[in-house]
PDB file of C-alpha atoms in Angstrom:
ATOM      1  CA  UNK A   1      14.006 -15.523 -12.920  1.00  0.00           C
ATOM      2  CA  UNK A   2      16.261 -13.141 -15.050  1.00  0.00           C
ATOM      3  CA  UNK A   3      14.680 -14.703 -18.267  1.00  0.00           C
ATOM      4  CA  UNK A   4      10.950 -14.538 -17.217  1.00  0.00           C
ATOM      5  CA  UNK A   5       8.477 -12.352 -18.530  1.00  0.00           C
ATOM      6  CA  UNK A   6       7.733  -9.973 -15.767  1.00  0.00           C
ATOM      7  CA  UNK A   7       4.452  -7.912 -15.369  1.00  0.00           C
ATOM      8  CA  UNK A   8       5.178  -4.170 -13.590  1.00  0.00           C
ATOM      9  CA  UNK A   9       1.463  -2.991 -12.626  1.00  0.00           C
ATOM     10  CA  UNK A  10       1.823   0.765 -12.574  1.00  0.00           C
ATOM     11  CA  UNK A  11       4.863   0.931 -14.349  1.00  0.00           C
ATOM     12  CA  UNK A  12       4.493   4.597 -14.830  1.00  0.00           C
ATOM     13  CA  UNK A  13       4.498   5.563 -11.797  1.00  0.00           C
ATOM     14  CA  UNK A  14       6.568   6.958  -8.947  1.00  0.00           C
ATOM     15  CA  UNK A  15       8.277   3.382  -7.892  1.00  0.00           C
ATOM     16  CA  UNK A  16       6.860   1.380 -11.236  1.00  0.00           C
ATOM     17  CA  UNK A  17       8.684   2.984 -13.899  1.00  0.00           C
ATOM     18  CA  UNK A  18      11.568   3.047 -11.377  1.00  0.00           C
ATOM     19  CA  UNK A  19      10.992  -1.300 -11.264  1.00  0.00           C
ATOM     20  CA  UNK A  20      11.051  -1.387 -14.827  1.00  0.00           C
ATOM     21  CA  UNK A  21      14.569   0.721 -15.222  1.00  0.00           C
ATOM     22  CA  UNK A  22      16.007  -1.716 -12.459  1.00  0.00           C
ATOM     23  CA  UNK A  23      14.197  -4.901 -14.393  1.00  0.00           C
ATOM     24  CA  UNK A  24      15.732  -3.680 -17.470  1.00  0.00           C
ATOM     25  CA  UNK A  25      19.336  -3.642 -16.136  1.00  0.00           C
ATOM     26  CA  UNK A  26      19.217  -6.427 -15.016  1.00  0.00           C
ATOM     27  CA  UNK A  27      18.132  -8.134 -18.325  1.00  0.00           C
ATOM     28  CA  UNK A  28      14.738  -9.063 -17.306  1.00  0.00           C
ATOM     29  CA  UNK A  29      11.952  -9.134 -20.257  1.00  0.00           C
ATOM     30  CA  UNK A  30       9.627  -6.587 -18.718  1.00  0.00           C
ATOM     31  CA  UNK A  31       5.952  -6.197 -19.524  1.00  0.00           C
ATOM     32  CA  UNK A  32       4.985  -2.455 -18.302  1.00  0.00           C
ATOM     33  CA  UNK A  33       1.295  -2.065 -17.746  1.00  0.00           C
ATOM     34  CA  UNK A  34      -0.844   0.819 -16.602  1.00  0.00           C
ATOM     35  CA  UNK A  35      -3.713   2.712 -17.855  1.00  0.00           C
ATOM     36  CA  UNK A  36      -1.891   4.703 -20.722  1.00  0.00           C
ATOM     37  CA  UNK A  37       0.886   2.488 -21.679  1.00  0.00           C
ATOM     38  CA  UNK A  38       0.912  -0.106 -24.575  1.00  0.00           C
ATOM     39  CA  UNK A  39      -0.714  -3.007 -22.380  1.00  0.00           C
ATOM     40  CA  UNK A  40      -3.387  -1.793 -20.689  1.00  0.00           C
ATOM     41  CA  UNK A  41      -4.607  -2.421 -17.178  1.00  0.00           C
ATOM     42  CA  UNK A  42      -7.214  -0.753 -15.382  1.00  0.00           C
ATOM     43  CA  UNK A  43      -7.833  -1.807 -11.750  1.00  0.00           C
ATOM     44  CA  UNK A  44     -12.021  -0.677 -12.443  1.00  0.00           C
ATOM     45  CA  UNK A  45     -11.996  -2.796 -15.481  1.00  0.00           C
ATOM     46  CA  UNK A  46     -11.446  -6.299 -14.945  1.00  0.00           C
ATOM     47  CA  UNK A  47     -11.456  -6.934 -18.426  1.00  0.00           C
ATOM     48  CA  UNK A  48      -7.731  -5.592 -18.701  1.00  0.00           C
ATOM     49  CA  UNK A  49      -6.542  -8.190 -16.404  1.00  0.00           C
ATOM     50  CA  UNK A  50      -6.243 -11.284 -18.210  1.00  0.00           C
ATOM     51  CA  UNK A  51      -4.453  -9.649 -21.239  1.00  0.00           C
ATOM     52  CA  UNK A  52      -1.500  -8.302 -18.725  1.00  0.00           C
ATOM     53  CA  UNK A  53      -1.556 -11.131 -17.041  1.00  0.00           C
ATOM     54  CA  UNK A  54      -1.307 -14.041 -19.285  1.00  0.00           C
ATOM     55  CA  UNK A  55       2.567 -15.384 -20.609  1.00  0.00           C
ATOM     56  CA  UNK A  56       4.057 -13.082 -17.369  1.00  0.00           C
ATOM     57  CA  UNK A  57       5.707 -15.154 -14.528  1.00  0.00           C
ATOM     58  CA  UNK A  58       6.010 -12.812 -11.632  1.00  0.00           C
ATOM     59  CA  UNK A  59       4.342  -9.566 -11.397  1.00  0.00           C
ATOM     60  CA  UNK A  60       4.593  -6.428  -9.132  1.00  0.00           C
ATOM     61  CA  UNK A  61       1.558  -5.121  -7.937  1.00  0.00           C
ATOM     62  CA  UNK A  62       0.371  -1.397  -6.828  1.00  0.00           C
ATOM     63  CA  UNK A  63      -2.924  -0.478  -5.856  1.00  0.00           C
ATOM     64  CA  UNK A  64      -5.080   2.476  -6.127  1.00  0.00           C
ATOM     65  CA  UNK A  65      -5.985   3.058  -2.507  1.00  0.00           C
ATOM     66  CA  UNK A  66      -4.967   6.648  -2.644  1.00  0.00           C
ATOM     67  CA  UNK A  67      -7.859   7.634  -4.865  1.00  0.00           C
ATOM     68  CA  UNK A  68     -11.304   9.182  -4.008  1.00  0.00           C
ATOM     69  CA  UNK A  69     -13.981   7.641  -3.822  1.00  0.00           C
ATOM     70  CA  UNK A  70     -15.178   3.644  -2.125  1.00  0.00           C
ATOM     71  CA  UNK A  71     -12.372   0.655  -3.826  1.00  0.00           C
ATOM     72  CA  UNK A  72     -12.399  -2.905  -2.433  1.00  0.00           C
ATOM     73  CA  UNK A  73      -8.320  -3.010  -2.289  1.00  0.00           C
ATOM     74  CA  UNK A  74      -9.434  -6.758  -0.430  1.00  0.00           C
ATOM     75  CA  UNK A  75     -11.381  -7.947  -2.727  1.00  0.00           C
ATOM     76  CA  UNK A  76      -9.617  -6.346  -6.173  1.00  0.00           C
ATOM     77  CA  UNK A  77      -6.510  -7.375  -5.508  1.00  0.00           C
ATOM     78  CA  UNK A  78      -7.327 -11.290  -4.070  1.00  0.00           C
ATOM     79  CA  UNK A  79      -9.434 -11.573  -7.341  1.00  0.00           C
ATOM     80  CA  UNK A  80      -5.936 -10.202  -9.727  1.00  0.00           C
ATOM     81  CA  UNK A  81      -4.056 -12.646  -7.434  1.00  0.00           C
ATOM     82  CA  UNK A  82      -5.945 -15.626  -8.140  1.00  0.00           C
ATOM     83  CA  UNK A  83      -6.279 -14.776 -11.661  1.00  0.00           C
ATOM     84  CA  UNK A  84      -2.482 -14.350 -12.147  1.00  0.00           C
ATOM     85  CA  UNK A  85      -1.684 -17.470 -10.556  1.00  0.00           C
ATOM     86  CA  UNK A  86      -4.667 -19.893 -13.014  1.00  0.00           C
ATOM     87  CA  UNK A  87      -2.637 -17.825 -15.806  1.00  0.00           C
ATOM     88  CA  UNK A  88       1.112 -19.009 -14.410  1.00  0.00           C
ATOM     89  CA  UNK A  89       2.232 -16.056 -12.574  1.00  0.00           C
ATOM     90  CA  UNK A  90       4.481 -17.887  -9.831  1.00  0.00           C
ATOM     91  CA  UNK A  91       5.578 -14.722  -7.798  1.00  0.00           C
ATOM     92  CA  UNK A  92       4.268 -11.702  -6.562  1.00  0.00           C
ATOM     93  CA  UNK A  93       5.581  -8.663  -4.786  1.00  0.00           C
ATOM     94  CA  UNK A  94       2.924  -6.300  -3.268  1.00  0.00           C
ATOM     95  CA  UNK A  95       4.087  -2.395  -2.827  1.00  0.00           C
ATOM     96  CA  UNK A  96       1.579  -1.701   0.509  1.00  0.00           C
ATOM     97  CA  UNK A  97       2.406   0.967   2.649  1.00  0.00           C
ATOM     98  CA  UNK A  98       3.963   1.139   6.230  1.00  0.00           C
ATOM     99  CA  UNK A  99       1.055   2.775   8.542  1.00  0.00           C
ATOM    100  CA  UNK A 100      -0.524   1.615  11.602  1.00  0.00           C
ATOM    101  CA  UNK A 101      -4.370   1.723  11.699  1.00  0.00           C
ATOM    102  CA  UNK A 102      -6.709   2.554   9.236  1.00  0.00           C
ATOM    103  CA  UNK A 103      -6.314   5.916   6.788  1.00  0.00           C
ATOM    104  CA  UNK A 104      -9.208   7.827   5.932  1.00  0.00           C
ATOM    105  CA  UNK A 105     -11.335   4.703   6.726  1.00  0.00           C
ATOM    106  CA  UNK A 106      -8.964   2.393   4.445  1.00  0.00           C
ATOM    107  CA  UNK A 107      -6.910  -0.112   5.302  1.00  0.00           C
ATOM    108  CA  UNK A 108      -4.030  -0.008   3.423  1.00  0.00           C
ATOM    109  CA  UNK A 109      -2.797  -3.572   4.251  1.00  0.00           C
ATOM    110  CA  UNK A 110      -6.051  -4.902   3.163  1.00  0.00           C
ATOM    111  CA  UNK A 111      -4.859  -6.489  -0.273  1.00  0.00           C
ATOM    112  CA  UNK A 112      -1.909  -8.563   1.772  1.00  0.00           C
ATOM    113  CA  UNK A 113      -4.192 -11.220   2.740  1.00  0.00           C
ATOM    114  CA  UNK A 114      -4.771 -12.167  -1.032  1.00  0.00           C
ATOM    115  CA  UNK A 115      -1.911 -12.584  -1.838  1.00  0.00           C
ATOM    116  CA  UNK A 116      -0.574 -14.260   0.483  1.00  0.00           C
ATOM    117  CA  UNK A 117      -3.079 -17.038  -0.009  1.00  0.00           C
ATOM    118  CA  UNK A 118      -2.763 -16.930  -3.599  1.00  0.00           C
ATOM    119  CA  UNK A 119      -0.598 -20.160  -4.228  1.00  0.00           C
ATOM    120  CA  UNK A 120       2.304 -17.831  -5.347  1.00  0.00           C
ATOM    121  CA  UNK A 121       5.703 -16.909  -3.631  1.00  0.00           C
ATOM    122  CA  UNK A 122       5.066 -13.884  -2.517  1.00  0.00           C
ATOM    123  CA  UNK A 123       6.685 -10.916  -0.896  1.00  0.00           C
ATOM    124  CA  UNK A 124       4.684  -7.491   0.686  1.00  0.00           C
ATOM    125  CA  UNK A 125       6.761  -4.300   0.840  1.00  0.00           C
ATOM    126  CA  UNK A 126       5.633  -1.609   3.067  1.00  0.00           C
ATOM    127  CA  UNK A 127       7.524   1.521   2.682  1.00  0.00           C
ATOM    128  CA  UNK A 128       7.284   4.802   4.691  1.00  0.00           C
ATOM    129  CA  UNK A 129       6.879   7.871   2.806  1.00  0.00           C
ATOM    130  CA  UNK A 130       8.711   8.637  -0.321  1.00  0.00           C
ATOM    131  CA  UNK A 131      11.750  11.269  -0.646  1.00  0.00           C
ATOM    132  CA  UNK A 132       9.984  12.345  -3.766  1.00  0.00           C
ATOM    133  CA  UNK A 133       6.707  13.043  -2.092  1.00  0.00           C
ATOM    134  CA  UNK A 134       8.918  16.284  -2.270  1.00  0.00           C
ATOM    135  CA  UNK A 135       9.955  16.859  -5.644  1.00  0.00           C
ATOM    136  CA  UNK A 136       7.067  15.134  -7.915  1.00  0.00           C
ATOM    137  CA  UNK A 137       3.953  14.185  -5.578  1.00  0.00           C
ATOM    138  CA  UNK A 138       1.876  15.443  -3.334  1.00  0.00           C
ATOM    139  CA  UNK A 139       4.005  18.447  -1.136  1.00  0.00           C
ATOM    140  CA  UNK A 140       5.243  19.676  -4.686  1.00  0.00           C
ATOM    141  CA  UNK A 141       3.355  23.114  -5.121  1.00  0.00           C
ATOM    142  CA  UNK A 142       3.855  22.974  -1.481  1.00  0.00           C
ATOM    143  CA  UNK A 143       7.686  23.448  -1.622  1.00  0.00           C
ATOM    144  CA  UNK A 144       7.262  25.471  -4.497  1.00  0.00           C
ATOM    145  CA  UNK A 145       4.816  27.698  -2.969  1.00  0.00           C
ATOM    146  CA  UNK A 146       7.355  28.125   0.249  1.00  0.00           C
ATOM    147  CA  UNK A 147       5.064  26.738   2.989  1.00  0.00           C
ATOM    148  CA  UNK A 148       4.738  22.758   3.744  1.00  0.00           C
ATOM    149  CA  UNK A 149       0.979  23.199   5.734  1.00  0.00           C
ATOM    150  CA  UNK A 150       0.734  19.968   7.087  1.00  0.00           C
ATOM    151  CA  UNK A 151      -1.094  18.033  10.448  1.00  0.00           C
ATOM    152  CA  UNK A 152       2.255  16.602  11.047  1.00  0.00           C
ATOM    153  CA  UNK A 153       3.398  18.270  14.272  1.00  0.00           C
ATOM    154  CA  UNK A 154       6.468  17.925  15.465  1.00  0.00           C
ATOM    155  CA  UNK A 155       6.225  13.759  14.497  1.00  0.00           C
ATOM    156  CA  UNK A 156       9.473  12.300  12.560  1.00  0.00           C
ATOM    157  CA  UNK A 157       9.257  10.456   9.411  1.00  0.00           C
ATOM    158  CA  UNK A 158      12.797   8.291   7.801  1.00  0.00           C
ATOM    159  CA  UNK A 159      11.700   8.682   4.291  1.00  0.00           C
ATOM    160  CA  UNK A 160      12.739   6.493   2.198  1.00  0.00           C
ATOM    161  CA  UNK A 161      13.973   6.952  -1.551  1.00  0.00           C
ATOM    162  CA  UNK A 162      11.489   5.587  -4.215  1.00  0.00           C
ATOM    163  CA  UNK A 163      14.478   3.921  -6.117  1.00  0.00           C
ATOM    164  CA  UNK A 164      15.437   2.333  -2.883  1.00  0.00           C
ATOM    165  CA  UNK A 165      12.406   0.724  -2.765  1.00  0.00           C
ATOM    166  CA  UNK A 166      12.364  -0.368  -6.276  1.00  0.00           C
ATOM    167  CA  UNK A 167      15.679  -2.215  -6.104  1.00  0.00           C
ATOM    168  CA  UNK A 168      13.945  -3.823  -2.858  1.00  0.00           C
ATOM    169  CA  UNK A 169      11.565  -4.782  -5.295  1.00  0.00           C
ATOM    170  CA  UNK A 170      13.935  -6.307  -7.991  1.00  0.00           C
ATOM    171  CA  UNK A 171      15.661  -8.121  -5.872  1.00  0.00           C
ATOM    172  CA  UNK A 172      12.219  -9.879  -4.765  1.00  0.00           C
ATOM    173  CA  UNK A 173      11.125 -10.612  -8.379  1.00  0.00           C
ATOM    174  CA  UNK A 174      14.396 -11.374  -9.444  1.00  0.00           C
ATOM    175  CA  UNK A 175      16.014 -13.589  -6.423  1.00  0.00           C
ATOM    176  CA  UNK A 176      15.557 -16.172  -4.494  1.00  0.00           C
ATOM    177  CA  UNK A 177      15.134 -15.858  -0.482  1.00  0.00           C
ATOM    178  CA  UNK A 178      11.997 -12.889  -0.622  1.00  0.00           C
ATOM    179  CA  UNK A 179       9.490 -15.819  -0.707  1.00  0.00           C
ATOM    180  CA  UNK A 180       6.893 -15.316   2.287  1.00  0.00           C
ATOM    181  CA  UNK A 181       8.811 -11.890   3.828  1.00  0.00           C
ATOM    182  CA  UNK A 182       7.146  -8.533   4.563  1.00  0.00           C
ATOM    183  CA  UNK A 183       9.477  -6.012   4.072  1.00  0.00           C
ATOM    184  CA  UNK A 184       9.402  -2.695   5.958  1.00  0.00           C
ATOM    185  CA  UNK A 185      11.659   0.044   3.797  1.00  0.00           C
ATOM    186  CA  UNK A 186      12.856   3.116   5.411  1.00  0.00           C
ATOM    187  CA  UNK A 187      16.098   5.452   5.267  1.00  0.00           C
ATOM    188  CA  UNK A 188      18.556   5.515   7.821  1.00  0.00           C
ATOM    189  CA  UNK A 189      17.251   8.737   9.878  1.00  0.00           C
ATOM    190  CA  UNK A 190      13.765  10.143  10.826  1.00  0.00           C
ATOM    191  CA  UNK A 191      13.098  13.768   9.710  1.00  0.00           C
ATOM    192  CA  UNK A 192      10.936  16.193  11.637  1.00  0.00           C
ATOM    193  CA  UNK A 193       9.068  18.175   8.894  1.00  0.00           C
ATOM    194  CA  UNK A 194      10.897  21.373  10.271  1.00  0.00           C
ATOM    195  CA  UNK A 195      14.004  20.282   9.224  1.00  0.00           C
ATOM    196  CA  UNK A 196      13.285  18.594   6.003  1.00  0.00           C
ATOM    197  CA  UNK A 197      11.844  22.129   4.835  1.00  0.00           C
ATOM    198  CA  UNK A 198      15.355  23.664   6.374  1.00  0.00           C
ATOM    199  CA  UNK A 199      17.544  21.249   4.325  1.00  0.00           C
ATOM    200  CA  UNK A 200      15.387  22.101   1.066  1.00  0.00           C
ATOM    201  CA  UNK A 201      15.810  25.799   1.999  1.00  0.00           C
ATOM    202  CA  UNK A 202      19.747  25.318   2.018  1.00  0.00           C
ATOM    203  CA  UNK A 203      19.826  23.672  -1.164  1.00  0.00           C
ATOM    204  CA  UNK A 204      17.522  25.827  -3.168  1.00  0.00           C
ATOM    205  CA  UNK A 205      18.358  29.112  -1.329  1.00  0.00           C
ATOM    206  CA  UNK A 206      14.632  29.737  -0.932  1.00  0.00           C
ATOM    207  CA  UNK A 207      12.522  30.095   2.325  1.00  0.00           C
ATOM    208  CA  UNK A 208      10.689  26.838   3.058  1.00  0.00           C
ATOM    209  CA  UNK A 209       8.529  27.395   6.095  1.00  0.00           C
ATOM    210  CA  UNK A 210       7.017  24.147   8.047  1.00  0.00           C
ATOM    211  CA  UNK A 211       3.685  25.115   9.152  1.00  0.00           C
ATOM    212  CA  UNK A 212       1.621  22.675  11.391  1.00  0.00           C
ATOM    213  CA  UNK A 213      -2.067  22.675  11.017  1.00  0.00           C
ATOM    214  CA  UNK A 214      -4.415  21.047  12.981  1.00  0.00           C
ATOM    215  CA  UNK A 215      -6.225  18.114  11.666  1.00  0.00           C
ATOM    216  CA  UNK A 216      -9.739  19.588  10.908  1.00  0.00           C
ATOM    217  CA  UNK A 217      -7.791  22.554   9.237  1.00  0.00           C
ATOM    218  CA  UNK A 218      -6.011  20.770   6.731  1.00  0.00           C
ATOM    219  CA  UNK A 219      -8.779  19.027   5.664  1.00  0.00           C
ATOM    220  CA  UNK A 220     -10.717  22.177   5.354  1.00  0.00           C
ATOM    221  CA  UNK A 221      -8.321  23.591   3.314  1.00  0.00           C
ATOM    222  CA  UNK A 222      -8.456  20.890   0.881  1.00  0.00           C
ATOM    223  CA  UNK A 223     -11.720  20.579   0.392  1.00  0.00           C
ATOM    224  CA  UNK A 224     -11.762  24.510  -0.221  1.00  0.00           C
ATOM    225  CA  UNK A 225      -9.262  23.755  -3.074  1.00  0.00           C
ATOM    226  CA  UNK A 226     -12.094  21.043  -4.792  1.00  0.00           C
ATOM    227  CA  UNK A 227     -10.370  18.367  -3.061  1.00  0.00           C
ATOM    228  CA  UNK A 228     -12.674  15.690  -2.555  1.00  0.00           C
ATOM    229  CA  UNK A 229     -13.859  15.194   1.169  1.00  0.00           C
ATOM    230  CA  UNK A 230     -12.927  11.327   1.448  1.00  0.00           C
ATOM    231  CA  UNK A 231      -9.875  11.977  -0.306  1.00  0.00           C
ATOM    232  CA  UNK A 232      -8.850  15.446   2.263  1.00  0.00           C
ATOM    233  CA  UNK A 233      -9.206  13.329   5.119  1.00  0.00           C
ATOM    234  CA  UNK A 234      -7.469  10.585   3.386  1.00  0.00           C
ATOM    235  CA  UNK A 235      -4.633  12.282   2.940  1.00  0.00           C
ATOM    236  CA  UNK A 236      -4.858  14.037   6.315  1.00  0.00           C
ATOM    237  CA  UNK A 237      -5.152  10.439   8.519  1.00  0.00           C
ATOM    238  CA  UNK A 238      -1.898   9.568   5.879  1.00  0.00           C
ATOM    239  CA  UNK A 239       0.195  12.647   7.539  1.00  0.00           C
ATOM    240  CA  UNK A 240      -1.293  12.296  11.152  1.00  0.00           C
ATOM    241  CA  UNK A 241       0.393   8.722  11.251  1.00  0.00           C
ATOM    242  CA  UNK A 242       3.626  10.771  11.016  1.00  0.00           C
ATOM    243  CA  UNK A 243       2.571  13.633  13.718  1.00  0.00           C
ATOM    244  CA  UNK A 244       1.485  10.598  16.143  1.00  0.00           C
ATOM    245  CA  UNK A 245       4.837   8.682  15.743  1.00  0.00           C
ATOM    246  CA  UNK A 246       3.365   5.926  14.328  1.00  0.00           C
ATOM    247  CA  UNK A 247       6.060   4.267  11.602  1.00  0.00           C
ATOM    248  CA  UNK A 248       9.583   6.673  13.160  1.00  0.00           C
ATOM    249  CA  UNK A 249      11.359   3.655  13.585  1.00  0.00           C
ATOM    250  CA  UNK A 250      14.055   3.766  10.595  1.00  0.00           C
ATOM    251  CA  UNK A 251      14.590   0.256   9.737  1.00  0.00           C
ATOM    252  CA  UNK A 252      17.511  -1.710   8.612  1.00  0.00           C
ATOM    253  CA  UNK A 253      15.561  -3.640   5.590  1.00  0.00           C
ATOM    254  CA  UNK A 254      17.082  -1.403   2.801  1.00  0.00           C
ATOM    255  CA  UNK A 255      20.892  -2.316   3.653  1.00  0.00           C
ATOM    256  CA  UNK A 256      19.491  -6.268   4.259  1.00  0.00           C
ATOM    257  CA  UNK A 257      18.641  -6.449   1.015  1.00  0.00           C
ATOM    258  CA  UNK A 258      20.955  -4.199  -0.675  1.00  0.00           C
ATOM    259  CA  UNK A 259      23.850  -5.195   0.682  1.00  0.00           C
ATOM    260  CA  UNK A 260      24.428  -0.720   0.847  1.00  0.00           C
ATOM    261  CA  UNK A 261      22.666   1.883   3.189  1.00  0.00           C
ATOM    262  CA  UNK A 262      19.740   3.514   2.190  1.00  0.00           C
ATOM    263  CA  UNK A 263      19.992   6.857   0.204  1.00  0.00           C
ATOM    264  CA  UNK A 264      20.250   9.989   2.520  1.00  0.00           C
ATOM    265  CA  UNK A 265      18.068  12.640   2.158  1.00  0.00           C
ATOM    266  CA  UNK A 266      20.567  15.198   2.192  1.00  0.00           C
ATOM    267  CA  UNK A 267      22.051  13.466  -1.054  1.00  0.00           C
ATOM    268  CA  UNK A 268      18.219  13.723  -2.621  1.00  0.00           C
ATOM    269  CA  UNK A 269      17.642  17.133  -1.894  1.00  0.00           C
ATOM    270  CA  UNK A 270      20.755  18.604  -3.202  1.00  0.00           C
ATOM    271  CA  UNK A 271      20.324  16.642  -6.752  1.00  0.00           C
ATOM    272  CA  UNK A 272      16.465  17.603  -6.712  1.00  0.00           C
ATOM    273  CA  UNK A 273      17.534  21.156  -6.488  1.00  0.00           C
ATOM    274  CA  UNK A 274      20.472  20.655  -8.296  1.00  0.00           C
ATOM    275  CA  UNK A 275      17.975  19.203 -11.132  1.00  0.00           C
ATOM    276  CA  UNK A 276      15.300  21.986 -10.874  1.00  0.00           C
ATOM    277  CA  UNK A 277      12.648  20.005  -9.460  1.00  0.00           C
ATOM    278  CA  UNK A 278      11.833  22.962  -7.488  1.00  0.00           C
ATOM    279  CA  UNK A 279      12.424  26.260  -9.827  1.00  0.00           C
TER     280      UNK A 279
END
């Protein structure tokens, strides 16, 4: 599908501008849409859809789960599916997430279903949490700061590298043999959040200090930073699934696909710091 127009939902983003790089070099015409790009889309404006949508023939798809406030992922994304498909879209790759059990009352497998009945080939990718949670999302200021204060207790997480999981992605817009597959994305080894914060410390040379917080805490302290209270425990449930074990299986998916082992996080950490992601 190397000549096909392909639609990148989010392609800003942490793994969407990293699918449109990939697209790119592999001489795919890419279509990047988001709310501040060139084509607009808007998930709470329906009206965006059609214009993404229409002359694309496979698109990848990101939600907006991880925002405050009530969003029918169901609903939202079964109505872009069945639009994309009346329009000619003829596959679809879904970027879900790999947790067990709801998350702050969501559940973030919710859109799957629509897809999956949408007529399309499709393909569902459920990764654990991104390496560059670290270095450009959420434990950021965290690292920065010196303390990762998290619910995660002594739980293991294999992280997985965001461009990892866009080349996952590629390969399921791009090739034949993704058609109907759910595809759980991990690295090779499960990190205790103790000793990611000591392999940051050795590569920056600064103290990074793992301190576990109890549930209610953390989402105390959110909210006492403005942090929304559906969004605080949102983000809380997200880290618990780690503390409770829930996804510390690595898998072998990446290497499947890839034909290559996943990234190490050793190898990310020494190039973030090497970078300045953390000064």
């Amino acid at each position: 599908m190397t000549e096909r127009n392909i639609l990148v939902l989010g392609g800003t983003g942490k793994t969407g501008r990293r699918v449109v790089d990939a697209l790119r070099a592999r001489g795919a015409s890419v279509r990047v849409a988001s709310r501040s790009s060139e084509v607009r889309f808007d998930w709470d404006d329906d009206r965006t859809w059609e214009a993404a949508l229409t002359g694309a023939r496979a698109a990848y798809i990101v939600d907006r789960q991880d925002k405050p406030g009530e969003w029918d992922a169901a609903a939202q994304i079964r109505a872009l599916a069945e639009l994309a498909v009346d329009r000619g879209v003829q596959r679809l790759v879904l970027l879900q997430a790999r947790t067990s059990g709801p998350v702050g009352g969501k559940d973030l497998g919710a859109g799957e279903s629509g897809v999956r009945e949408s007529g399309a080939e499709w393909t569902v990718l459920r990764p654990n949490w991104f390496f560059q949670n670290f270095d450009e999302g959420v434990l950021l200021d965290s690292v920065r700061a010196g303390e990762l204060r998290l619910p995660a207790g002594d739980g293991r997480e294999p992280f997985v590298d965001a461009g990892d999981v866009a080349e996952v992605a590629v390969a399921a817009l791009l090739d034949d043999g993704h058609d109907g597959q759910v595809h759980e994305l991990s690295g090779a080894r499960a990190w205790g959040m103790a000793e990611a914060a000591e392999e940051i410390s050795r590569a920056t040379g600064r103290p990074l200090t793992y301190v576990p917080m109890t549930h209610e805490a953390y989402v105390a302290e959110l909210v006492s930073y403005d942090v929304p209270e559906d969004y605080a425990l949102f983000v809380a449930d997200l880290v618990g699934q780690i503390r409770d074990g829930r996804n510390a299986a690595p898998t072998d998916t990446v290497e499947r696909v890839l034909g290559r082992p996943p990234r190490d996080f050793t190898e990310f950490v020494k190039e973030a710091a090497v970078n300045g992601a953390w000064n």
